[in-house]
GROMACS .gro file of C-alpha atoms in nm:
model
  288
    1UNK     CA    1   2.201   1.308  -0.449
    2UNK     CA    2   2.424   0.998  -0.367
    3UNK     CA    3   2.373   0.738  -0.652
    4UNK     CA    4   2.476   0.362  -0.537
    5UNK     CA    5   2.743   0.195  -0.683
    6UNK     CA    6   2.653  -0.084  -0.830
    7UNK     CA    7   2.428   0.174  -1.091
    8UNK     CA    8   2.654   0.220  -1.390
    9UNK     CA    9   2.429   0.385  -1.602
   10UNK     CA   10   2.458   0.112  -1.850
   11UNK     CA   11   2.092  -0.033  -1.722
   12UNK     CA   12   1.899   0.228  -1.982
   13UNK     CA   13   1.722   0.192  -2.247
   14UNK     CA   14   1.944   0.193  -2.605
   15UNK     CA   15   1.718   0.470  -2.716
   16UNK     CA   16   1.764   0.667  -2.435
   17UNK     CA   17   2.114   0.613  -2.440
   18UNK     CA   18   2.149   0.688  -2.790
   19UNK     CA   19   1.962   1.021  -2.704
   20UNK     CA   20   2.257   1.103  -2.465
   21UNK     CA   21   2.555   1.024  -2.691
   22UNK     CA   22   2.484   1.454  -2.772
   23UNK     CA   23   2.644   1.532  -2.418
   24UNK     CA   24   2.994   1.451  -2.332
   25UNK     CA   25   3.133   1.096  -2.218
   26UNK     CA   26   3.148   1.209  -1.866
   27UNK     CA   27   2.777   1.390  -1.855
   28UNK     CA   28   2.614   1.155  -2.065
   29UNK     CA   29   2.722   0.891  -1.771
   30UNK     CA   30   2.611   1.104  -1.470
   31UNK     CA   31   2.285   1.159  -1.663
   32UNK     CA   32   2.216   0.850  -1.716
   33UNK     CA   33   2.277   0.697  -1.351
   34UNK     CA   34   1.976   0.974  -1.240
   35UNK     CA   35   1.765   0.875  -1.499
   36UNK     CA   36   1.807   0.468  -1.379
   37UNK     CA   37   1.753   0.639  -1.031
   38UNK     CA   38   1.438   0.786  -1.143
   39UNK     CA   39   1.328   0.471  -1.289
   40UNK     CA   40   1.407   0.257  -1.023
   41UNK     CA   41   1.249   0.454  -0.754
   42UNK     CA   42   0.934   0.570  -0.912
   43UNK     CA   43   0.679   0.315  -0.791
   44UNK     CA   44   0.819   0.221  -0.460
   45UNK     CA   45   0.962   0.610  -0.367
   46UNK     CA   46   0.788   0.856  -0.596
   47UNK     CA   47   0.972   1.131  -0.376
   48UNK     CA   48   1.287   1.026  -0.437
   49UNK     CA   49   1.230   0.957  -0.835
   50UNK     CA   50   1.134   1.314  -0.819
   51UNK     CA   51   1.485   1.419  -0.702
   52UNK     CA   52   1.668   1.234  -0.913
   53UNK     CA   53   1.475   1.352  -1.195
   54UNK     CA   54   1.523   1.718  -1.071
   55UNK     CA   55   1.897   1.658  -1.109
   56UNK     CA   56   1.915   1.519  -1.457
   57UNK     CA   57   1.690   1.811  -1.567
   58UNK     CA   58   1.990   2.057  -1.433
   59UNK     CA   59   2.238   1.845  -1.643
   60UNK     CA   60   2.053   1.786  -1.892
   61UNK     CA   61   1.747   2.017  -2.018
   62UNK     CA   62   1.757   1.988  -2.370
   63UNK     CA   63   1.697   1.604  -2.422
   64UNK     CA   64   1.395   1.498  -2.501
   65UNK     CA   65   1.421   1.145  -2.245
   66UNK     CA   66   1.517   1.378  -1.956
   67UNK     CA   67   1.176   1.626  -1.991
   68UNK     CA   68   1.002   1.270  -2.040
   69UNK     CA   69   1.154   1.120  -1.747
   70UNK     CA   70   1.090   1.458  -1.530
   71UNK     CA   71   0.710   1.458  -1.640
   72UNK     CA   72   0.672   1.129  -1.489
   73UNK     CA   73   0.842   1.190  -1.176
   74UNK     CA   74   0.653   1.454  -1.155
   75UNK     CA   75   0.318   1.288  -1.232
   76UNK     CA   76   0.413   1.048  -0.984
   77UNK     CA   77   0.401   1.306  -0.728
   78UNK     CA   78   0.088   1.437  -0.827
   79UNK     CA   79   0.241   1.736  -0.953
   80UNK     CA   80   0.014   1.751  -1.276
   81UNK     CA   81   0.104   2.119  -1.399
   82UNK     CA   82   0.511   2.064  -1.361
   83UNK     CA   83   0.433   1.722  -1.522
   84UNK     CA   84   0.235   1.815  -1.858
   85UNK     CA   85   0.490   2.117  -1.911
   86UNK     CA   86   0.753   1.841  -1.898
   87UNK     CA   87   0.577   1.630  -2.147
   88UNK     CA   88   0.480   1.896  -2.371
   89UNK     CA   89   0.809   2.003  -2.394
   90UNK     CA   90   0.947   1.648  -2.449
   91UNK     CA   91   0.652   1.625  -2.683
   92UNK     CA   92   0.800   1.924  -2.923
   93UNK     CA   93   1.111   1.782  -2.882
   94UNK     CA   94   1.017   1.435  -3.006
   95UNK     CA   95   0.736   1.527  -3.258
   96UNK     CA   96   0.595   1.190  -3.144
   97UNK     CA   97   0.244   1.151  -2.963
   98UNK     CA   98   0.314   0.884  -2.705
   99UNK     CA   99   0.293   1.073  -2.396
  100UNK     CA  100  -0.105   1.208  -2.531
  101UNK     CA  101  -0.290   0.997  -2.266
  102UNK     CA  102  -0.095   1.088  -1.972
  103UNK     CA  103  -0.144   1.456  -2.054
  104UNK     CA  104  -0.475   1.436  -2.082
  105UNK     CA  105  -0.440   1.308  -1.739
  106UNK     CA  106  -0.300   1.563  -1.612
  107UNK     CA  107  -0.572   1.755  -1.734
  108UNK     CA  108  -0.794   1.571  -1.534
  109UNK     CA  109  -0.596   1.615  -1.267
  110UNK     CA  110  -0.582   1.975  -1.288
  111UNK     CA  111  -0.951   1.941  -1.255
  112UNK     CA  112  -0.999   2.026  -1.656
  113UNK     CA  113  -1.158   1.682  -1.745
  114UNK     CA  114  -1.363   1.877  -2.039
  115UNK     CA  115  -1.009   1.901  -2.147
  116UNK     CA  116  -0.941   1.570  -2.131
  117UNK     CA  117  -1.196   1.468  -2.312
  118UNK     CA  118  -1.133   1.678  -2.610
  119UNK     CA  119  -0.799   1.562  -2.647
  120UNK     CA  120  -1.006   1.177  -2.634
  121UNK     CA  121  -1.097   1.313  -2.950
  122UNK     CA  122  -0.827   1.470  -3.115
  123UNK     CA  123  -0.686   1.335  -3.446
  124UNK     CA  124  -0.341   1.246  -3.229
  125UNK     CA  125  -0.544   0.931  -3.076
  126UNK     CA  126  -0.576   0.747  -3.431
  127UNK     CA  127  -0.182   0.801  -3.454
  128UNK     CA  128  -0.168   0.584  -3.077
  129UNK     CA  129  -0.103   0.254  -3.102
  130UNK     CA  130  -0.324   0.007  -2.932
  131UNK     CA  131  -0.176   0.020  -2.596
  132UNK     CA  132  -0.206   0.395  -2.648
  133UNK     CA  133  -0.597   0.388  -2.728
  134UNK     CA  134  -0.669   0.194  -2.480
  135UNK     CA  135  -0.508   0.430  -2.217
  136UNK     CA  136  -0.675   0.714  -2.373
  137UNK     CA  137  -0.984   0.538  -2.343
  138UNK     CA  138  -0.921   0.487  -2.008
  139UNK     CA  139  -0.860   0.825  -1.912
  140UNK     CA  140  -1.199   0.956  -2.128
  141UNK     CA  141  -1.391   0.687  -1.900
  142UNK     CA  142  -1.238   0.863  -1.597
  143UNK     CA  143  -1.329   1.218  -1.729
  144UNK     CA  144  -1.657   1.108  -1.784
  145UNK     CA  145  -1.664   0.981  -1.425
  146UNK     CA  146  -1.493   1.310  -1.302
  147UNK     CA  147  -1.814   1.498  -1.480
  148UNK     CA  148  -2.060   1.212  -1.269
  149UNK     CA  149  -2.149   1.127  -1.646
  150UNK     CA  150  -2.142   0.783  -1.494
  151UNK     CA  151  -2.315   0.568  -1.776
  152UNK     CA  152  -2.136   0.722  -2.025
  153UNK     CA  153  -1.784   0.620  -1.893
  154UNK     CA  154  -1.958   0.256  -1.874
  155UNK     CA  155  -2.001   0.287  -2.288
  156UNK     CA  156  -1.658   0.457  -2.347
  157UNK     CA  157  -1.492   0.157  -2.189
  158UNK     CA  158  -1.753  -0.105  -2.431
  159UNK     CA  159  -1.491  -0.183  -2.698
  160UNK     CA  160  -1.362  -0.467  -2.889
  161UNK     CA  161  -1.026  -0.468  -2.650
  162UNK     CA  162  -1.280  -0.538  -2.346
  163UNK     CA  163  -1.478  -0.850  -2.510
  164UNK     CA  164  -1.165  -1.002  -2.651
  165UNK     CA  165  -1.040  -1.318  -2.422
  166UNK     CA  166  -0.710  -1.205  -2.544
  167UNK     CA  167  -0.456  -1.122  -2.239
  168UNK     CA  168  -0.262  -0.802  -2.357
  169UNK     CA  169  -0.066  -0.588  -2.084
  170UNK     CA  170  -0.365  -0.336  -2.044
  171UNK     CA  171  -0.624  -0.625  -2.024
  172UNK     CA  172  -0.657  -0.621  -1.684
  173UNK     CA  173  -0.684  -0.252  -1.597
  174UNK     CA  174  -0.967  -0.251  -1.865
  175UNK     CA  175  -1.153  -0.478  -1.700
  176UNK     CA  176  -1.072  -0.305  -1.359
  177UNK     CA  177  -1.188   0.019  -1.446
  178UNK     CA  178  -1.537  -0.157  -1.637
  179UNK     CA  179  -1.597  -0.313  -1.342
  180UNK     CA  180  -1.533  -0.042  -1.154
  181UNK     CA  181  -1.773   0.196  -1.329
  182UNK     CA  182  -2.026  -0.082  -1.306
  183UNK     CA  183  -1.982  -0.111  -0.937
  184UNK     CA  184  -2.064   0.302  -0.963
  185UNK     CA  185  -2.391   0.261  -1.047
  186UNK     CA  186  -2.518  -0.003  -0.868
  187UNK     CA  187  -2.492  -0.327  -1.107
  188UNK     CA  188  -2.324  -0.544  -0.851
  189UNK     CA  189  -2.366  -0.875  -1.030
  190UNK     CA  190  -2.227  -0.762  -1.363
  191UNK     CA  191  -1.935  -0.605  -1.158
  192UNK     CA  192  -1.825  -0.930  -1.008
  193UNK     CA  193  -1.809  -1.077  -1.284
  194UNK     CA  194  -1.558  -0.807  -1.452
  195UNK     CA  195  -1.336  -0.783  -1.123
  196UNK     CA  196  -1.321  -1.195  -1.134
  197UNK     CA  197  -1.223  -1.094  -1.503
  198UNK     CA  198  -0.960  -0.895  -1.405
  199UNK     CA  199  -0.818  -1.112  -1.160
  200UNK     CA  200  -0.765  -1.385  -1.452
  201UNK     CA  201  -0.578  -1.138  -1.656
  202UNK     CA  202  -0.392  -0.919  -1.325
  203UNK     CA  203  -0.024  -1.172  -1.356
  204UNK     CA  204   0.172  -0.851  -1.236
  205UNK     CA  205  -0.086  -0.751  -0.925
  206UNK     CA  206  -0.102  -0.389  -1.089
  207UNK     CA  207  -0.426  -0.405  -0.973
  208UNK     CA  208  -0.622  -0.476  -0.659
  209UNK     CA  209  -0.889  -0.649  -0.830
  210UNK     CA  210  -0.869  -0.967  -0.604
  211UNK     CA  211  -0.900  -0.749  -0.321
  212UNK     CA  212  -1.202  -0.564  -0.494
  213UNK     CA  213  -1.396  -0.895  -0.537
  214UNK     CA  214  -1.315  -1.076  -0.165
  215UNK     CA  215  -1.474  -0.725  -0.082
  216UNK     CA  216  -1.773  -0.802  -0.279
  217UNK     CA  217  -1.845  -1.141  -0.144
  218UNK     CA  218  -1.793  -1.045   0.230
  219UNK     CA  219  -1.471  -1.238   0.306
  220UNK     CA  220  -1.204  -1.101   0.556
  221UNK     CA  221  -0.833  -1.128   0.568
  222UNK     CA  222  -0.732  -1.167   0.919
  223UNK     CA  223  -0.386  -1.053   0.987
  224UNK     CA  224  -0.179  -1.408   1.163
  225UNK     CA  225   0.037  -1.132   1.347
  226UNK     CA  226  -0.302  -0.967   1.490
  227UNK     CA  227  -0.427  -1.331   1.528
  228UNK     CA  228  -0.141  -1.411   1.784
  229UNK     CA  229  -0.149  -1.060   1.960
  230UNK     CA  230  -0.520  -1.163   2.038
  231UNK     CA  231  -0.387  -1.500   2.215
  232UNK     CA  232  -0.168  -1.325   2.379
  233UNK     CA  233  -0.400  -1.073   2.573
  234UNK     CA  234  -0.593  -1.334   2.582
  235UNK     CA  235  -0.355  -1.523   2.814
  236UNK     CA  236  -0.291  -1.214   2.992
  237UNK     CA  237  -0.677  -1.126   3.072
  238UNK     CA  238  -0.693  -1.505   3.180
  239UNK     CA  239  -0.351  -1.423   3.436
  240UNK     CA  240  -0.545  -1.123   3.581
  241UNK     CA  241  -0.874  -1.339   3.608
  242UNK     CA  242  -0.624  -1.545   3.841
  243UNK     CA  243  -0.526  -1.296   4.062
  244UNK     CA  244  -0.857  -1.158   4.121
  245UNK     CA  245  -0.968  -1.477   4.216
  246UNK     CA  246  -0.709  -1.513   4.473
  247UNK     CA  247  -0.746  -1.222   4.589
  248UNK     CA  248  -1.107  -1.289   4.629
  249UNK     CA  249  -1.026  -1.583   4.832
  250UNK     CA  250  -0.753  -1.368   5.055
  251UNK     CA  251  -0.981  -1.328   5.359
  252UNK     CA  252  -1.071  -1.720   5.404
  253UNK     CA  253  -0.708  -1.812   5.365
  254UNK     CA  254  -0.662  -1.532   5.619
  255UNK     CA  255  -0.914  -1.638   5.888
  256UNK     CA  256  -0.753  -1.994   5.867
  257UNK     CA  257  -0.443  -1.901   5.896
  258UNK     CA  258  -0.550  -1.680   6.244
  259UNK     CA  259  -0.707  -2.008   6.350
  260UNK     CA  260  -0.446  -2.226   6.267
  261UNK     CA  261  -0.219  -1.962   6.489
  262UNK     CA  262  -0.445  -1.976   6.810
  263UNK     CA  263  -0.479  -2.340   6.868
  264UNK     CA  264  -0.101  -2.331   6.795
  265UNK     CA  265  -0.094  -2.022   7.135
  266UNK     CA  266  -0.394  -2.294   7.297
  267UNK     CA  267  -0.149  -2.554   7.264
  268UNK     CA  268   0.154  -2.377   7.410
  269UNK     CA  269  -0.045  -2.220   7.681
  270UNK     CA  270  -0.120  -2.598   7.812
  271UNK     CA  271   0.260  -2.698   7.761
  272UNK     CA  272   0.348  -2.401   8.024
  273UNK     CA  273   0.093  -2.520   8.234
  274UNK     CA  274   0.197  -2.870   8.216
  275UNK     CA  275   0.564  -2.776   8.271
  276UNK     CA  276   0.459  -2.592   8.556
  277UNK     CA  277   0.260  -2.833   8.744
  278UNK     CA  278   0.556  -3.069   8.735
  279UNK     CA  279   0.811  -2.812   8.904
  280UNK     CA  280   0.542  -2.762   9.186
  281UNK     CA  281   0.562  -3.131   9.249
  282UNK     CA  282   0.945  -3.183   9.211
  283UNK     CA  283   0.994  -2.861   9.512
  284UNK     CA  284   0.727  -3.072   9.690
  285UNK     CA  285   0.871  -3.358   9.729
  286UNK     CA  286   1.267  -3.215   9.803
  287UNK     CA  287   1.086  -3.052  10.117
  288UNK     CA  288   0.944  -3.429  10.247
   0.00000   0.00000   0.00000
């Protein structure tokens, strides 16, 4: 796949990179330009990730940031039994238990969410960090949801993380996916207030919690584009309410017209006549 230019490969991650310094000069370079492919193209062309991905894996199968980087190209594509084989095997690889939430994702996504949730509990969540329990809490909330166990996903996401006024980089989706769940069953007020929650802590957009709450109080985004299409057929129904009033009037300005062309024949007729009479009298008088 054609890789542009200005991507040097350089743009990883020191880790990563470091990871790659087992391949040759050369390999280690062309590696590394997928994987900054993969990770540029991810969010905004999942698809194309994907390939790029699928190319460093040829290269490049036996390091550890390469099955990682697969898994979530994969995952991106919702291809959730290519994507937890890639992160298992990145897991054994690593030893490490970072990637734990997002395979219990896939689990869920495999339709296995009792799976999920025993992984929720497995002694490799108190090894997480906190950015890593709270994703695994927010996965167990979404099993629970999966399993319509819809009150208990409201008390898996009750937790210290969700009453602090502390802004952390999974505040926002917390909040999101309480409010969310609240929404679920019914307690409207309560979810307001979470989604208005959200959009306080949302500084990247990653959610559409602003969206969610305009929603909730019945106001609607009108499109200015749309807005001056609608003048514009407007003017146009307006241009054909024109012509079908003239139209309408076609036969009136018609019988005038017919009028105004027989009293112009009247008044020629009496011009020949006129002309006439005067001849008469001019050969009268040559004969005196």
């Amino acid at each position: 796949m054609p890789i542009p230019e200005d991507v040097t490969g350089d743009e990883i991650d020191k880790d990563v990179r470091q990871e790659l310094q087992s391949l040759p000069k050369t390999l280690a370079e062309d590696v590394a330009r997928n994987l900054v492919m993969v990770a540029r193209l991810i969010d905004e062309d999942p698809e194309g990730a994907y390939g790029y991905s699928k190319v460093a894996l040829r290269l490049a199968s036996r390091v550890a940031a390469v099955r990682e980087a697969a898994g979530f190209a994969a995952y991106a594509n919702q291809k959730y039994s290519e994507a937890l084989a890639e992160f298992r095997a990145a897991r054994r690889m690593t030893g490490g238990v970072e990637l734990w939430p997002v395979m219990a994702d896939c689990e869920r996504g495999l339709g296995r969410p009792e799976k999920a949730l025993d992984m929720a509990g497995a002694p490799e969540v108190h090894k997480l960090d906190k950015a890593g329990q709270v994703e695994m809490r927010l996965v167990a909330a979404g099993a629970r949801r999966d399993m319509d166990q819809l009150d208990a996903a409201i008390v898996t996401l009750q937790s210290s993380e969700l009453a602090s006024n502390s802004i952390q980089p999974w505040t926002a989706r917390l909040r999101y996916a309480y409010a969310d769940a609240l929404l679920a069953v019914g307690r409207e007020d309560e979810a307001r207030e979470w989604f208005a929650k959200a959009v306080e802590a949302d500084r990247d957009g990653s959610t559409d919690a602003s969206d969610r709450l305009a929603e909730m109080d019945g106001v609607e985004f009108v499109d200015a584009l749309d807005e001056h299409e609608g003048e514009g057929d407007s003017a146009e129904a307006k241009a054909a309410d024109v012509d079908v009033d003239t139209d309408a009037e076609a036969p009136e300005v018609q019988e005038a017209e017919a009028e105004a062309e027989a009293e112009a024949d009247d008044s020629a007729d009496d011009d020949l006549v006129d002309d006439e009479g005067d001849t008469e009298r001019d050969e009268q008088r040559d004969k005196d």
